[in-house]
Amino acid sequence: YSVVLVAPFALGLLFQTKAFMGRIIALILLIVSIYCIFLTKSRGGQVALAASLGTWVYLWIKNPKRKRQLIFIAIAGVLAVAVAQSTGYREDESAMGRIEAWSEGWQLLKSNPIIGVGKDQFREHHKKDTHSSYVRAGAELGLLGLYAYMGMIYAVALTILSVQKPVVDEKWRPYYAGFGSFFVSYITASIFSTRT
């Protein structure tokens, strides 16, 4: 997931710089980061990369009609991938391990709803990690901790949206698009990995 950070900023450099060498460097960084994510064979990393690239394009383009079209394409893509991945998931040991861990996280949250079972205590109750920041925050920190975690995410989202105003100087757009897209990739990756 750390490598995903390179992709949106490499895209910004690629589209913002006029220098030939700068574009070559940006293209190399982009290709290397995408290839590294491919080599990990991490489905969560690939989903985070797709979320990052899609968000970057959404934040980069200015035409509202194109933005709506991109949202439609993204929803169709997510549905297509979900349908394709849902067949045979019961034979996937990794997927079933996560589902079991998420189920245990839900049980822990129900049994300790306010303050949870305590920080870093999930593994004391289940043999495998949650592989989800949201499940871990709820199970270990209860509704109070989950509220605080989601509140931090919400505050960052509001900040990123507030700086995306159309009056922003053109030279800052790659940075805002980069931060916004990496933030979305973090939110997406947190579904499949523990980053609380």
C-alpha positions as MATLAB code, in Angstrom:
seq = 'YSVVLVAPFALGLLFQTKAFMGRIIALILLIVSIYCIFLTKSRGGQVALAASLGTWVYLWIKNPKRKRQLIFIAIAGVLAVAVAQSTGYREDESAMGRIEAWSEGWQLLKSNPIIGVGKDQFREHHKKDTHSSYVRAGAELGLLGLYAYMGMIYAVALTILSVQKPVVDEKWRPYYAGFGSFFVSYITASIFSTRT';
ca = [
       0.000    0.000    0.000;
       2.964    2.319    0.521;
       3.906    2.050   -3.144;
       0.439    3.301   -4.163;
       1.491    6.735   -2.846;
       3.923    7.130   -5.746;
       1.315    6.683   -8.503;
      -0.838    9.822   -8.052;
       2.143   12.109   -7.588;
       3.908   10.578  -10.593;
       0.747   11.251  -12.626;
       0.726   14.852  -11.398;
       4.343   15.308  -12.415;
       3.668   13.670  -15.758;
       0.826   16.038  -16.634;
       2.130   19.184  -14.955;
       5.763   19.377  -16.030;
       6.786   20.652  -19.429;
      10.335   19.310  -19.225;
      11.004   16.172  -21.254;
      13.263   14.680  -18.563;
      10.676   15.374  -15.861;
       8.041   13.510  -17.861;
      10.385   10.565  -18.414;
      11.123   10.382  -14.679;
       7.406   10.587  -13.862;
       6.596    7.846  -16.359;
       9.334    5.602  -14.944;
       8.084    6.172  -11.384;
       4.529    5.389  -12.446;
       5.467    2.209  -14.304;
       7.745    0.963  -11.511;
       5.131    1.574   -8.812;
       2.389   -0.174  -10.799;
       4.726   -3.084  -11.549;
       5.699   -3.385   -7.867;
       2.043   -3.550   -6.867;
       1.453   -6.183   -9.559;
       4.391   -8.260   -8.248;
       2.983   -8.329   -4.711;
      -0.109  -10.170   -5.997;
      -2.020   -8.351   -3.277;
      -5.652   -7.957   -4.260;
      -6.015   -5.204   -1.670;
      -3.015   -3.374   -3.121;
      -4.445   -3.650   -6.624;
      -7.826   -2.386   -5.444;
      -6.092    0.507   -3.653;
      -4.181    1.334   -6.849;
      -7.370    1.280   -8.922;
      -9.112    3.509   -6.368;
      -6.146    5.880   -6.353;
      -5.927    6.158  -10.142;
      -9.691    6.532  -10.567;
      -9.868    9.227   -7.910;
      -6.895   11.042   -9.381;
      -8.573   11.186  -12.786;
     -11.821   12.355  -11.154;
     -10.048   15.141   -9.254;
      -7.912   16.113  -12.241;
     -10.652   16.584  -14.821;
     -12.706   19.757  -14.639;
     -15.722   18.957  -16.813;
     -18.717   18.008  -14.570;
     -20.221   15.843  -17.331;
     -16.998   13.824  -17.608;
     -16.915   13.463  -13.815;
     -20.428   11.965  -13.813;
     -19.440    9.589  -16.616;
     -16.376    8.529  -14.638;
     -18.532    7.807  -11.577;
     -20.847    5.639  -13.699;
     -17.881    3.742  -15.163;
     -16.386    3.248  -11.688;
     -19.645    1.875  -10.272;
     -20.021   -0.497  -13.236;
     -16.403   -1.610  -12.804;
     -16.814   -2.255   -9.079;
     -19.960   -4.291   -9.704;
     -18.272   -6.304  -12.462;
     -15.257   -7.086  -10.282;
     -17.492   -7.974   -7.316;
     -19.511  -10.406   -9.426;
     -16.374  -11.944  -10.950;
     -14.651  -12.314   -7.555;
     -17.706  -13.652   -5.726;
     -17.658  -16.984   -7.520;
     -15.480  -19.493   -5.740;
     -14.639  -17.299   -2.746;
     -15.523  -20.153   -0.369;
     -12.536  -22.114   -1.705;
     -10.248  -19.102   -1.189;
      -8.593  -19.673    2.188;
      -7.510  -16.048    2.494;
     -11.005  -14.695    1.825;
     -12.628  -17.137    4.233;
     -10.057  -16.294    6.928;
     -10.958  -12.615    6.614;
     -14.666  -13.325    6.744;
     -14.149  -15.380    9.919;
     -12.035  -12.601   11.451;
     -14.629   -9.971   10.547;
     -17.335  -12.132   12.093;
     -15.276  -12.434   15.272;
     -14.740   -8.657   15.246;
     -18.497   -8.150   15.073;
     -18.995  -10.535   18.008;
     -16.346   -8.702   20.046;
     -17.983   -5.359   19.273;
     -21.374   -6.713   20.349;
     -19.938   -8.074   23.602;
     -17.969   -4.867   24.410;
     -19.799   -2.117   22.520;
     -18.542    1.026   24.261;
     -14.783    0.609   24.711;
     -14.040   -2.687   22.937;
     -11.682   -5.418   24.120;
      -8.638   -3.138   24.301;
      -5.889   -1.968   21.995;
      -3.918   -4.786   20.353;
      -6.157   -7.429   21.962;
      -7.933   -8.808   18.889;
      -5.340  -11.559   18.416;
      -5.968  -12.673   21.999;
      -9.520  -13.551   20.938;
      -8.958  -14.822   17.379;
      -6.086  -16.702   15.745;
      -5.868  -14.478   12.641;
      -5.635  -10.725   12.203;
      -8.712   -8.761   11.129;
      -7.232   -7.526    7.844;
      -9.566   -4.538    8.188;
      -8.860   -1.289    9.994;
     -12.562   -0.668   10.512;
     -13.204   -4.081   12.061;
     -10.139   -3.749   14.261;
     -11.074   -0.255   15.441;
     -14.565   -1.449   16.328;
     -13.490   -4.667   18.029;
     -10.535   -3.274   19.964;
     -11.735    0.264   20.673;
     -15.517   -0.153   20.670;
     -17.979    2.356   19.301;
     -16.061    5.248   20.881;
     -12.828    4.282   19.136;
     -14.580    3.512   15.867;
     -16.296    6.906   16.052;
     -12.934    8.621   16.644;
     -11.277    6.694   13.792;
     -14.097    7.485   11.370;
     -14.085   11.085   12.609;
     -10.418   11.458   11.691;
     -11.118   10.050    8.242;
     -14.103   12.396    7.833;
     -12.039   15.424    8.912;
      -9.317   14.643    6.381;
     -11.915   14.136    3.652;
     -13.490   17.520    4.408;
     -10.092   19.199    4.330;
      -9.174   17.646    0.994;
     -12.557   18.587   -0.489;
     -12.269   22.153    0.768;
      -8.917   22.682   -0.950;
     -10.251   21.292   -4.240;
     -12.107   24.520   -4.983;
     -12.006   25.720   -8.610;
     -10.229   28.924   -7.593;
      -7.081   26.997   -6.717;
      -3.987   28.000   -8.660;
      -3.302   25.541  -11.479;
       0.181   24.685  -10.192;
      -1.312   23.180   -7.003;
      -3.825   20.893   -8.733;
      -1.435   17.907   -9.029;
      -0.787   18.001   -5.284;
      -4.443   18.218   -4.353;
      -5.327   15.460   -6.791;
      -2.423   13.395   -5.426;
      -3.378   13.820   -1.789;
      -7.050   13.211   -2.535;
      -6.418   10.070   -4.530;
      -3.967    8.637   -2.022;
      -6.475    9.340    0.735;
      -9.162    7.395   -1.141;
      -6.693    4.553   -1.682;
      -5.984    4.558    2.078;
      -9.710    4.359    2.859;
     -10.111    1.543    0.335;
      -7.005   -0.360    1.437;
      -8.109   -0.090    5.074;
     -11.021   -2.380    4.260;
      -8.526   -5.158    3.495;
      -5.614   -4.343    5.795;
      -5.033   -3.171    9.325;
      -3.814    0.432    9.339;
      -5.519    1.867   12.435;
];
